[in-house]
Coordinates of C-alpha atoms in Angstrom, one line a residue:
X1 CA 40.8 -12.6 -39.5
X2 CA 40.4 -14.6 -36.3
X3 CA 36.9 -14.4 -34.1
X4 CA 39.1 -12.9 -31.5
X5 CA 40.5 -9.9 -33.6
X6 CA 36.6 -9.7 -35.1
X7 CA 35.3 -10.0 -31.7
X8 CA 38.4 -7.5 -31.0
X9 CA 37.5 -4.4 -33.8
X10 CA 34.2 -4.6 -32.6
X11 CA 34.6 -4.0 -29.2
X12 CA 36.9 -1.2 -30.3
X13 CA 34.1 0.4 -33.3
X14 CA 31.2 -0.3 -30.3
X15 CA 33.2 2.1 -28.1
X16 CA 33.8 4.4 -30.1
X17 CA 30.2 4.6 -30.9
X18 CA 29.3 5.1 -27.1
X19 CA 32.3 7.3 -26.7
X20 CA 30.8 9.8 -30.0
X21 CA 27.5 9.6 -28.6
X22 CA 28.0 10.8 -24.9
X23 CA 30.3 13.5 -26.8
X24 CA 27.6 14.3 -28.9
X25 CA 25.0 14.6 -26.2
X26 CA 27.5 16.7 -24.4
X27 CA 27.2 19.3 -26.5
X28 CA 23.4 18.8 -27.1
X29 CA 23.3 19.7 -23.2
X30 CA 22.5 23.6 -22.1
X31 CA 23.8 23.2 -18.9
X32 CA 25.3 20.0 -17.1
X33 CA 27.3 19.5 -13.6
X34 CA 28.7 16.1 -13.1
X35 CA 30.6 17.4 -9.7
X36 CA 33.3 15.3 -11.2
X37 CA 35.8 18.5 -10.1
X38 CA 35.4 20.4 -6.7
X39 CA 32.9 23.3 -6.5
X40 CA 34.7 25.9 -5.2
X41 CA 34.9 29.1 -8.0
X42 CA 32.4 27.5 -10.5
X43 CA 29.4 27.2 -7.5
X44 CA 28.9 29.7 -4.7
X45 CA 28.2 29.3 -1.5
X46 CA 25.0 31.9 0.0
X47 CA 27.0 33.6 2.9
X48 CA 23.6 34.6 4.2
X49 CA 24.1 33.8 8.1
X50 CA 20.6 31.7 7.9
X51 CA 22.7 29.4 5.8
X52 CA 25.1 27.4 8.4
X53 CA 25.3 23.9 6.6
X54 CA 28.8 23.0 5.1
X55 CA 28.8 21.4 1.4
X56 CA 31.2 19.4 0.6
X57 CA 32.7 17.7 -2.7
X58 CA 32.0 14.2 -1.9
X59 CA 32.5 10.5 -2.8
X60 CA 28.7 8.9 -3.2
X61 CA 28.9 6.1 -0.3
X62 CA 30.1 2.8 -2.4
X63 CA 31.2 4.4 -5.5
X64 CA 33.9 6.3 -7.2
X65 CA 31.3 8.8 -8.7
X66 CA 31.2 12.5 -6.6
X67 CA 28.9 14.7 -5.8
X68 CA 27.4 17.5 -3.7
X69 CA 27.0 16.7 -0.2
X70 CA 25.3 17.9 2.4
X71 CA 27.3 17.3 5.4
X72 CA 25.5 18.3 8.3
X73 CA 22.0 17.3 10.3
X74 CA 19.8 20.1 11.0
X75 CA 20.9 23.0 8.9
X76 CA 20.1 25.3 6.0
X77 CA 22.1 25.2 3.1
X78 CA 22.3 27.5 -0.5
X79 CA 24.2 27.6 -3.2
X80 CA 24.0 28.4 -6.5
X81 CA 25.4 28.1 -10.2
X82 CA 24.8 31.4 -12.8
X83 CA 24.1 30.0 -16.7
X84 CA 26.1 31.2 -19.1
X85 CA 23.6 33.3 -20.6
X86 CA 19.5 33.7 -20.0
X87 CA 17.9 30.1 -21.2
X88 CA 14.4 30.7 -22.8
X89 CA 12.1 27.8 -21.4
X90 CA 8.7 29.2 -23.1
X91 CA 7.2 27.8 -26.2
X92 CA 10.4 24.7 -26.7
X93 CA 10.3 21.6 -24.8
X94 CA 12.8 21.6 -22.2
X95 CA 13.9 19.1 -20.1
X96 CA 15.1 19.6 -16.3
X97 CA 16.9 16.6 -14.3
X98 CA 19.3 16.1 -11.6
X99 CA 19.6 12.6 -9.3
X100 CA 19.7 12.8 -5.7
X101 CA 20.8 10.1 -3.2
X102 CA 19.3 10.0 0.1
X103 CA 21.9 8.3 2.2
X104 CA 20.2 8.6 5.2
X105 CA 16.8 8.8 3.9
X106 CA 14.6 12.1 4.7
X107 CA 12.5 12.4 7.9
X108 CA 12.7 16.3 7.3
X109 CA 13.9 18.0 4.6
X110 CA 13.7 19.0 1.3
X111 CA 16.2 18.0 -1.9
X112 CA 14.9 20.1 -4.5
X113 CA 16.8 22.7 -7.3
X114 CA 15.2 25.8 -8.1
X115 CA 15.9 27.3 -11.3
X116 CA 15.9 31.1 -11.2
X117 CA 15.3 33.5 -13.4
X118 CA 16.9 37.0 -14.0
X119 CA 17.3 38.7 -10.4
X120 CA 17.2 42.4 -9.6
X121 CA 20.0 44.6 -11.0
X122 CA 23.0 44.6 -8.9
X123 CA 22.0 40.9 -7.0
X124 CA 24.9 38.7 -5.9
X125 CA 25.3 35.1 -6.1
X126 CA 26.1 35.5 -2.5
X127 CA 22.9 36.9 -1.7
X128 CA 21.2 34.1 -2.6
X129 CA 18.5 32.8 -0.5
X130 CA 14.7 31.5 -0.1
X131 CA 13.6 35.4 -1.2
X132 CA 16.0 34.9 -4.7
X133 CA 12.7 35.0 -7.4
X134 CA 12.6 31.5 -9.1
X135 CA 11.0 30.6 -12.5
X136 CA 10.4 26.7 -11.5
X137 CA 10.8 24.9 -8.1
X138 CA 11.2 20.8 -8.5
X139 CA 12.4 17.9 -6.8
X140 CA 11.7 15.8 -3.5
X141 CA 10.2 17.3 -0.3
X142 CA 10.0 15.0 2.8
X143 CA 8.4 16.3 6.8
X144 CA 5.6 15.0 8.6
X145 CA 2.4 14.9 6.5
X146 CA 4.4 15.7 3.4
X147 CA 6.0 13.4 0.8
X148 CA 5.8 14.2 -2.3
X149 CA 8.1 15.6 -5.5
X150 CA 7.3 19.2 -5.9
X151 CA 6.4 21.3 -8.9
X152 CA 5.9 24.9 -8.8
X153 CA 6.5 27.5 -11.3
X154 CA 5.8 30.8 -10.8
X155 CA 4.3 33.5 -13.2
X156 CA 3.6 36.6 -13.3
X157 CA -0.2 38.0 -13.5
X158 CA -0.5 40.2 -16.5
X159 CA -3.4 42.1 -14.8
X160 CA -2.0 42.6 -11.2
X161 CA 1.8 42.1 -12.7
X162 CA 1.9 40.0 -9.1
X163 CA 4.1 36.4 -9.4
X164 CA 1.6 34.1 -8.3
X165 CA 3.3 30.5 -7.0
X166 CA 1.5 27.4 -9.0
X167 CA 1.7 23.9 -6.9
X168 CA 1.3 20.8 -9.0
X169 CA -2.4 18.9 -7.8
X170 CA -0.9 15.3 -6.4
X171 CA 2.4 14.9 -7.3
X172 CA 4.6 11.9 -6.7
X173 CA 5.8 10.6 -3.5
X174 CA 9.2 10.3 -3.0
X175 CA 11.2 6.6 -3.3
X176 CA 11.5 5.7 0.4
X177 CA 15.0 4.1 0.4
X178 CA 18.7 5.1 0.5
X179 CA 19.2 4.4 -3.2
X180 CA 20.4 6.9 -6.0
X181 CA 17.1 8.1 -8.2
X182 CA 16.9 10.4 -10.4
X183 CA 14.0 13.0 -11.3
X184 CA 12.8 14.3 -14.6
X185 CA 10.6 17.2 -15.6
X186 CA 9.5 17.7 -19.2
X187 CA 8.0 20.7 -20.5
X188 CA 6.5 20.1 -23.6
X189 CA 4.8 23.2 -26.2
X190 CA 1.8 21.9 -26.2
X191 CA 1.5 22.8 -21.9
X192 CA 2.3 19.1 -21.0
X193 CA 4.3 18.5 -18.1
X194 CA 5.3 14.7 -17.4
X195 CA 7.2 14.0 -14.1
X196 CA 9.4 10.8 -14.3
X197 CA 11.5 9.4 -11.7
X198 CA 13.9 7.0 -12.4
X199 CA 12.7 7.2 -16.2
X200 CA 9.0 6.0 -15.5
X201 CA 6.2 8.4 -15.7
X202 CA 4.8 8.6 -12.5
X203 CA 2.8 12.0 -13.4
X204 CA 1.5 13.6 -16.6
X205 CA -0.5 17.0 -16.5
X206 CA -1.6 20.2 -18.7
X207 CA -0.5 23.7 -17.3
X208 CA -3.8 25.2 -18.5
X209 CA -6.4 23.1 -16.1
X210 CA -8.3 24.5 -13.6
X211 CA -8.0 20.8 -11.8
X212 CA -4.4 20.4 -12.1
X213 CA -2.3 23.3 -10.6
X214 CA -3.6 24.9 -7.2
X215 CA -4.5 28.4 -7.5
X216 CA -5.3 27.1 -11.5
X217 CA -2.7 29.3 -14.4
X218 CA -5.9 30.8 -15.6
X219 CA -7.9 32.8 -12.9
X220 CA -11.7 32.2 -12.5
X221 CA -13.5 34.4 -14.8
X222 CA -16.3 35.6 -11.9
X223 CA -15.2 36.2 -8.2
X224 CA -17.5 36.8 -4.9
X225 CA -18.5 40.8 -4.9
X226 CA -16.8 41.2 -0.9
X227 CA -18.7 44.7 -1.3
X228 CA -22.0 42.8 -1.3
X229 CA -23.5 42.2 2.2
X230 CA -26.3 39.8 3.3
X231 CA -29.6 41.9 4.0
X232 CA -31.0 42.2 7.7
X233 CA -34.4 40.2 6.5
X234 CA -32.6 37.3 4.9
X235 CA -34.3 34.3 6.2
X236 CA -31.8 31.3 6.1
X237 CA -33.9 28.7 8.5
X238 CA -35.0 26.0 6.5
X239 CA -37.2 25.1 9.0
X240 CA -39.1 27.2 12.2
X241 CA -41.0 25.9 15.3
X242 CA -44.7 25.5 14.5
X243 CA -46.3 29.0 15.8
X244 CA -49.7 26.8 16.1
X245 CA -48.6 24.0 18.3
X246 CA -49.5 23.6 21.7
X247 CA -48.4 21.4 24.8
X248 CA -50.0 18.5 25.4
X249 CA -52.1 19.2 29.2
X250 CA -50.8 15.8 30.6
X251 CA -47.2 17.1 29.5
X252 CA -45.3 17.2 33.2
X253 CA -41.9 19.2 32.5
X254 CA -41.1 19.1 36.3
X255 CA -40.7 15.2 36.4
X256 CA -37.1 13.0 37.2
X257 CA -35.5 11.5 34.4
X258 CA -35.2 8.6 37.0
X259 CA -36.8 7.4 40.3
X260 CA -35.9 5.8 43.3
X261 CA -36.5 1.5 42.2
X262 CA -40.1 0.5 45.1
X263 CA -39.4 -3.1 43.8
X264 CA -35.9 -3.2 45.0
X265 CA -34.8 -5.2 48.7
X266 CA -31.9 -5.3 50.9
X267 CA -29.5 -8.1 50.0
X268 CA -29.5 -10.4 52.5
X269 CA -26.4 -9.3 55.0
X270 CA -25.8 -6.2 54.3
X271 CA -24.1 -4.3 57.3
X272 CA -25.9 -1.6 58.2
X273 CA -23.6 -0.8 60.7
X274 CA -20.4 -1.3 59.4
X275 CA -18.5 2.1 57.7
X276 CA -17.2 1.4 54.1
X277 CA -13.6 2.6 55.1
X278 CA -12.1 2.7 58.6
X279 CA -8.6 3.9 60.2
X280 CA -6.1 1.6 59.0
X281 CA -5.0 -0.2 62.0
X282 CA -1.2 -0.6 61.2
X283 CA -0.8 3.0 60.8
X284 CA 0.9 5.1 63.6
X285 CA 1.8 8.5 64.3
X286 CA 5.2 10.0 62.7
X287 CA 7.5 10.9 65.4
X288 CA 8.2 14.5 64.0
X289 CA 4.5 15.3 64.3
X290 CA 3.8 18.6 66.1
X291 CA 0.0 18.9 67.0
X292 CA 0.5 22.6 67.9
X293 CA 1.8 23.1 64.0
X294 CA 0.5 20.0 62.1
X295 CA -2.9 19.8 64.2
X296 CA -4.0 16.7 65.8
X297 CA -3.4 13.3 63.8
X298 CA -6.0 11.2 62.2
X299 CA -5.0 7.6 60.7
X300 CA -5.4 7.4 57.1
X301 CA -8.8 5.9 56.4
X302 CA -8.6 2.3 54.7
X303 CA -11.4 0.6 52.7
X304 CA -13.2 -1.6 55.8
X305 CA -12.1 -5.5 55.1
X306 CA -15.9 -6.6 56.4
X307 CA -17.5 -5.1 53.3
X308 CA -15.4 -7.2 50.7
X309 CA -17.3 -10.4 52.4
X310 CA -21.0 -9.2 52.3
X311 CA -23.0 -7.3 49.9
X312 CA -22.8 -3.7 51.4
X313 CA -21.5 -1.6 54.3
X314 CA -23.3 1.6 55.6
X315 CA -26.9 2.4 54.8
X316 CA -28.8 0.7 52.4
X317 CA -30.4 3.0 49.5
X318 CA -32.8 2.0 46.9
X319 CA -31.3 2.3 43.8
X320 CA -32.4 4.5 41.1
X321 CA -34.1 3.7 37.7
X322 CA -35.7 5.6 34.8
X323 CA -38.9 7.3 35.2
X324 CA -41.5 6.4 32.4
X325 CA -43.2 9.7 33.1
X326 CA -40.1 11.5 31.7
X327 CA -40.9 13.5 28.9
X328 CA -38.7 16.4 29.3
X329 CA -39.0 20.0 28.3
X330 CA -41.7 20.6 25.5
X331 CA -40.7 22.2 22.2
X332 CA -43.1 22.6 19.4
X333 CA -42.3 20.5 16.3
X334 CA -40.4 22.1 13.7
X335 CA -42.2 22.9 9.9
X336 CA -41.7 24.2 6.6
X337 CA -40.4 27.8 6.7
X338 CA -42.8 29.6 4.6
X339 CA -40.1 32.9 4.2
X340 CA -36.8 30.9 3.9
X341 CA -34.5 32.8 1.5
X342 CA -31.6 29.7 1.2
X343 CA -28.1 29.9 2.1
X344 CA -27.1 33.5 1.3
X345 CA -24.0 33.9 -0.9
X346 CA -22.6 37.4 -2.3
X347 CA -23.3 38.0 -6.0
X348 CA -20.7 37.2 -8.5
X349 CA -18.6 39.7 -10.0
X350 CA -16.4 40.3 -13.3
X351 CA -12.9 39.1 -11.7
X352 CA -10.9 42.1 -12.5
X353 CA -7.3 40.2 -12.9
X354 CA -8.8 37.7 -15.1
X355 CA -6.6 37.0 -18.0
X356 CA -6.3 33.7 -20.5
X357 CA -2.9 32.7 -22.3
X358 CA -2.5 30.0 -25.0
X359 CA 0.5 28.7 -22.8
X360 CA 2.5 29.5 -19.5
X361 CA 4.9 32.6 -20.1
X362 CA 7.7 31.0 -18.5
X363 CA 10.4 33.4 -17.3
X364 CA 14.0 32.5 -18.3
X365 CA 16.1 30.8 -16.4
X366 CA 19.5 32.7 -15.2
X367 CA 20.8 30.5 -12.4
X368 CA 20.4 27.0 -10.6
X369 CA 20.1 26.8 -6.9
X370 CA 19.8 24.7 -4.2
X371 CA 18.3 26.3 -1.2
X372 CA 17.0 23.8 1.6
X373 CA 16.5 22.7 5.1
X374 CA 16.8 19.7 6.3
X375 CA 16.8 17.6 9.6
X376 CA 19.5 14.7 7.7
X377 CA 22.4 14.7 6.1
X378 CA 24.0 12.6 3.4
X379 CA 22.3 14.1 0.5
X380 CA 24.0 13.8 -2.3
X381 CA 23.4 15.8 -5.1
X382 CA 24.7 14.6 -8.6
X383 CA 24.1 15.1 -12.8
X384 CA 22.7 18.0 -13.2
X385 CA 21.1 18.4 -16.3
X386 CA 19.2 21.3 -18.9
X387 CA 18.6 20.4 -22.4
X388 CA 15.9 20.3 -25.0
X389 CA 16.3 17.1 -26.1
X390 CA 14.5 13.7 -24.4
X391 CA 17.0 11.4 -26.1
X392 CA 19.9 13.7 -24.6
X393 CA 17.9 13.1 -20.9
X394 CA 17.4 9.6 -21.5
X395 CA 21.1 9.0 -22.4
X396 CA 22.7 10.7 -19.4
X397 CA 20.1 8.9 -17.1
X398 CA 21.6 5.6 -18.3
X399 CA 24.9 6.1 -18.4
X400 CA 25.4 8.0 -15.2
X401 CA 23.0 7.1 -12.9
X402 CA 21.3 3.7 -13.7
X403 CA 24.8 1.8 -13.5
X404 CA 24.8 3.3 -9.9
X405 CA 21.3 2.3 -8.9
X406 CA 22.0 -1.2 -9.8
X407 CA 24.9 -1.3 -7.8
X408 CA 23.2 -0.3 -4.5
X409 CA 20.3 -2.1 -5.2
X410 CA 22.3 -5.4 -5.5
X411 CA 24.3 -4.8 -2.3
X412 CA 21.3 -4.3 -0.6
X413 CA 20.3 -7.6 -1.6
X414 CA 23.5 -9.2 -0.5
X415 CA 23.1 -7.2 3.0
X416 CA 19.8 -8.7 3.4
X417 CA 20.6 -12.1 2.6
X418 CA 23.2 -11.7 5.1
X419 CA 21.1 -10.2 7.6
X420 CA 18.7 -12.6 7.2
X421 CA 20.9 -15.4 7.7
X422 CA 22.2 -13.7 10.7
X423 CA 18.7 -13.8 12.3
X424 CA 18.0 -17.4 11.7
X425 CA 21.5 -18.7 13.1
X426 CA 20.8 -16.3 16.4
X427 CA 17.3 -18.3 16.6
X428 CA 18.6 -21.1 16.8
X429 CA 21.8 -20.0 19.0
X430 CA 18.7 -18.9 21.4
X431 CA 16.7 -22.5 21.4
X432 CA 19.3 -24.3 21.8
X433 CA 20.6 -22.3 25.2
X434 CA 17.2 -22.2 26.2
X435 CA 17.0 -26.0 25.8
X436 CA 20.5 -26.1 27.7
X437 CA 18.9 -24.2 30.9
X438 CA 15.8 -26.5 30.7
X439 CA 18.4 -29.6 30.6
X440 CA 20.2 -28.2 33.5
X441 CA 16.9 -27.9 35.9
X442 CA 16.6 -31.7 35.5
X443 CA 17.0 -33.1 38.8
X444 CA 19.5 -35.6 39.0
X445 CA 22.2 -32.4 37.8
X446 CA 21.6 -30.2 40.7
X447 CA 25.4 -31.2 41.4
X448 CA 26.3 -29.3 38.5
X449 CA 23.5 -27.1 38.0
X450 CA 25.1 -23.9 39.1
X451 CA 28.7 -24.2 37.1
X452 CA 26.6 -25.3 33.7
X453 CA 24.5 -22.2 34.0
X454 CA 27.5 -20.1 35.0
X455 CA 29.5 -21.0 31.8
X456 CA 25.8 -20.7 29.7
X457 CA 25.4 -17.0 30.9
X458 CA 29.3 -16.5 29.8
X459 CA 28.8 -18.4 26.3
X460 CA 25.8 -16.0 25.7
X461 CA 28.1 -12.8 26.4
X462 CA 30.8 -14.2 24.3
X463 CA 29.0 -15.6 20.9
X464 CA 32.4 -16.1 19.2
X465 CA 33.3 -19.3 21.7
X466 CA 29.0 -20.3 21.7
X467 CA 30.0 -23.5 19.9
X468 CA 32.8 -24.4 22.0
X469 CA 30.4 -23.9 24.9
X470 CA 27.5 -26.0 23.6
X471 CA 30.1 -29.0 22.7
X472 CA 31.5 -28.5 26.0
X473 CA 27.7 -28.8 27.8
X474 CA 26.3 -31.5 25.3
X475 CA 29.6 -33.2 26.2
X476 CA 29.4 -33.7 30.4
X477 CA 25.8 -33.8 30.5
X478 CA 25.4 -37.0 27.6
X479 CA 28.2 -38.1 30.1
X480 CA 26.5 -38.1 33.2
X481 CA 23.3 -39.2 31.6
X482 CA 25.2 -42.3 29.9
X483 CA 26.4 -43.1 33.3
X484 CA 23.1 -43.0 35.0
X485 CA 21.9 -45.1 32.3
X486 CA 24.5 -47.7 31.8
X487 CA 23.0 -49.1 35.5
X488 CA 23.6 -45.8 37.8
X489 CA 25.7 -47.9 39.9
X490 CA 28.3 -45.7 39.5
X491 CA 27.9 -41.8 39.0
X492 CA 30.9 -40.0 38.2
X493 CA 32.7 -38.6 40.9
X494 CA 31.5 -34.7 41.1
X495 CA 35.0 -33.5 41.0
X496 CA 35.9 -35.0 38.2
X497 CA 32.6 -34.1 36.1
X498 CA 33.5 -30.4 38.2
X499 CA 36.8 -30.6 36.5
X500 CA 35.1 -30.6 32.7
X501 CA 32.7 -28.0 33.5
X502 CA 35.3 -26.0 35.0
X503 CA 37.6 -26.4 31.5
X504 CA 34.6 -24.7 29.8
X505 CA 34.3 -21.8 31.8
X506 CA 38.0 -21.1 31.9
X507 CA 37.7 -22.0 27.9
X508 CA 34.9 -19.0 28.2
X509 CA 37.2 -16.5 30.3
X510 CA 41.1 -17.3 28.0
X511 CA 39.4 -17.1 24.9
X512 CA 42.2 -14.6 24.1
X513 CA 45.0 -17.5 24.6
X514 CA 46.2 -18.8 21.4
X515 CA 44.9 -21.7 20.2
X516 CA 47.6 -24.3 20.9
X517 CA 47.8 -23.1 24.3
X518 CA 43.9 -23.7 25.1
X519 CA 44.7 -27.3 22.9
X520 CA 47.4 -28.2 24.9
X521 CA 45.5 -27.1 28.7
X522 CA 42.5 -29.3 27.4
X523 CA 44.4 -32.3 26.2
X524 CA 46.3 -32.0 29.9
X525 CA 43.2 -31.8 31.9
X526 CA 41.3 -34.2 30.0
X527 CA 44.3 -36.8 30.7
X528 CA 44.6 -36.2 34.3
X529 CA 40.5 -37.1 34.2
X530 CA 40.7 -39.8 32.2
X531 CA 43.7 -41.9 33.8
X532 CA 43.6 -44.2 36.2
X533 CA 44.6 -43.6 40.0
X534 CA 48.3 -44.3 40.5
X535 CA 49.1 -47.0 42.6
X536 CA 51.1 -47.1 45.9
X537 CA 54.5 -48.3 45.7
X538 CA 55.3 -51.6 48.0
X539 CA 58.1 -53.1 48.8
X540 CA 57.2 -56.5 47.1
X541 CA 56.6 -54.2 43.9
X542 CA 60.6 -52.7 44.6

């Protein structure tokens, strides 16, 4: 057998390894939505008139892959997906994951699933909305101070039989980009939860700490008495004004905090007698003014013009400075208090809906939802995914979603490159113009100055012809400055060197002539430039 036919059977038995094992997994899965088919009949829309935004069965932006898209800015969406039958998430690992694309990133909004569990008897799917009693809420949540990848679960208080909402303590934040990712919550037995986005732990915490969930699964054992009230005698100044203190005889509570400065003198030209602002001399009375209704008219004063040249207008005042009598008002220094009672707290109590539990009681799930509201759209929702296997999570992660990522990651690479070679060419397309205005502000072009700048300004409107334009520049000024310095006996004649500049601004303004046509025009005019004058017949020459 050849290598090729080895080479051959073994790509053959390789797929058909891959193909058995995403089949495999398949059926390892409790619940999976690829969006591969449309929605409609298998997902249903809330028709709760809160709930505006469209969804849509959608393409993922550079792919062939679908998904569920939320088409509309500004709107609240729901919809939701019944299990086939009640999934028991207590006491097994089980492994929740879906990937989201943020298309237009998230300024606002949330793009999280929340997986319910049984609702009241006679619920409808189309009745779903952000009162519909969920078991676990996770995924991204994105609006002002907020970032971060949720995690709340919800259980019910054996004492009170209230649900109580659980939020995990410092969770992720979410990838700021417009790439696919994909999220990951495992519930393990033994009350571990580990958060993973994009298959790297990014969080890993215990149910049953106090430190980890805010309010903590387990209540806190003792709880304030609110019965209990603060007696009237209570005494909570740590410190009191000494009763035995006295004020000083020499203590003066009546004197300035400052006093007029006997060491200070009149600058020398100070004008006593000039105002600091006078009638401004250029005003005059509107026309339209009626004394009998407006009253009589006063100029508008101005600040006087003879004070801005000496040190002072009007009457000189000593200025002021501190007193170093100044003592203030006299309070008697503070002590020990001899009857202080501390900071008074009510007295702890027995918490009555105190309970402990070896582990979260988890209530099934029933249904998966998505229930949001959001100031973007373009979120693409994709891969759903329940099961109670890791190896089944990790598999689907790489085959449906990492093949993706890569993808968008590397044209985002290529549209930076280009980008950034975008920006460097459009530097330099700016020095050189800007060298080509300085160039035409040298004096001996003043003939031409105001044609070279008009055909600039139109090459830097048109950036498709710029290189035509700066030949075209570079061309009749190293002419004239050639000229000038091959003995500047002879400067070319301005109507000729008119002419060129001329071509380039009608090369500027018929840039949508074909290209033979602006060949032919320029090899014409050039010609009639370059040629000699004709001579005049005679009749010796006949």
């Amino acid at each position: 057998m050849g290598k090729m036919q080895v080479n051959a059977v073994f790509g053959l038995l390789f797929g058909c390894c891959v193909f058995y094992k995403i089949q495999a997994s398949a059926s390892d899965a409790i619940f999976y939505e690829p969006f591969d088919d449309p929605f409609d009949g298998r997902w249903v829309v809330s028709e709760n008139d809160d709930y505006k935004g469209v969804w849509k069965h959608a393409k993922s932006e550079g792919h062939d892959d679908y998904g569920l898209l939320v088409s509309e800015k500004a709107r609240k969406y729901a919809i939701v997906k019944e299990l086939n039958e009640n999934l028991n998430i207590k006491s097994q690992k089980v492994i929740l994951q879906y990937d989201v694309r943020l298309q237009n990133e998230l300024e606002c909004g949330g793009a999280y699933l929340k997986f319910l569990r049984q609702q009241s008897t006679g619920w409808k799917p189309q009745e779903f909305d952000n009162n519909s009693p969920y078991s676990i809420m996770f995924g991204p949540d994105k609006c002002g101070n907020t970032n971060k990848v949720h995690f709340i679960f919800k259980h019910k208080n054996p004492k009170s039989g209230e649900y109580v909402e659980h939020h995990l303590k410092d969770p992720p934040s979410v990838p700021s980009d417009k790439f696919s990712h994909v999220y990951t919550a495992v519930l393990q037995p033994d009350n571990i939860l580990r958060i993973l986005i994009d298959g790297k732990e990014e969080k890993k915490t215990y149910f049953l700490s106090e430190k980890d969930f805010d309010p903590p699964l387990i209540p806190t054992k003792m709880i304030p008495d609110l019965d209990d009230k603060k007696p009237e005698d209570w005494d909570e100044r740590a410190k009191i004004p000494d009763p035995e203190a006295v004020k000083p005889g020499d203590w003066d509570e009546d004197a300035p905090a400052e006093i007029e400065d006997d060491e200070a003198v009149k600058p020398e030209g100070w004008l006593d007698d000039e105002p600091e602002e006078i009638e401004d001399p250029e005003a005059s009375k509107p026309e339209d003014w009626d004394e009998e209704e407006d009253g009589e008219w006063e100029a508008p004063k101005v600040a006087n013009p003879k004070c801005a040249e000496a040190p002072g207008c009007g009457k000189w005042r000593r200025p002021m400075k501190s007193n170093p009598a100044y003592k203030g008002k006299w309070h008697a220094p503070l002590i020990e208090n001899p009857n202080y009672n501390g900071i008074w707290k009510p007295q702890q109590i027995q918490n009555p809906h105190y309970f402990e539990v070896a582990e979260p009681n988890f209530e099934p799930i029933s249904a998966v939802g998505i229930e949001i509201w959001t100031m973007q759209d373009g979120i693409l929702f994709d891969n759903i995914l329940i099961t109670c296997d890791e190896n089944v999570a990790d598999l689907y992660r790489e085959t449906t979603w990492k093949a993706k990522f890569e993808v968008e990651k590397a044209k985002h690479k290529a549209e930076k490159a280009v980008a950034a070679s975008s920006d460097f060419f459009t530097r330099i397309r700016k020095g050189l113009f800007g060298l080509l205005y300085k160039i035409a502000d040298i004096p001996f072009l003043n003939a031409y100055k105001s044609k070279i700048i008009e055909v600039l300004k139109r090459g830097e409107e048109q950036p498709n012809i710029t290189v035509g334009i700066l030949f075209s520049i570079f061309f009749i000024i190293l002419t004239i400055v050639v000229t000038t310095l091959s003995g500047g006996k002879e400067k070319p004649p301005a109507n000729v060197t008119q002419g060129k500049i001329g071509m380039a601004a009608a090369q500027t303004s018929n840039n949508q002539r074909s290209t033979k046509e602006k060949e032919s025009e320029t090899k014409k005019a050039t010609a009639t430039a370059a040629a000699p004058p004709r001579r005049k017949s005679t009749r010796r020459d006949a």
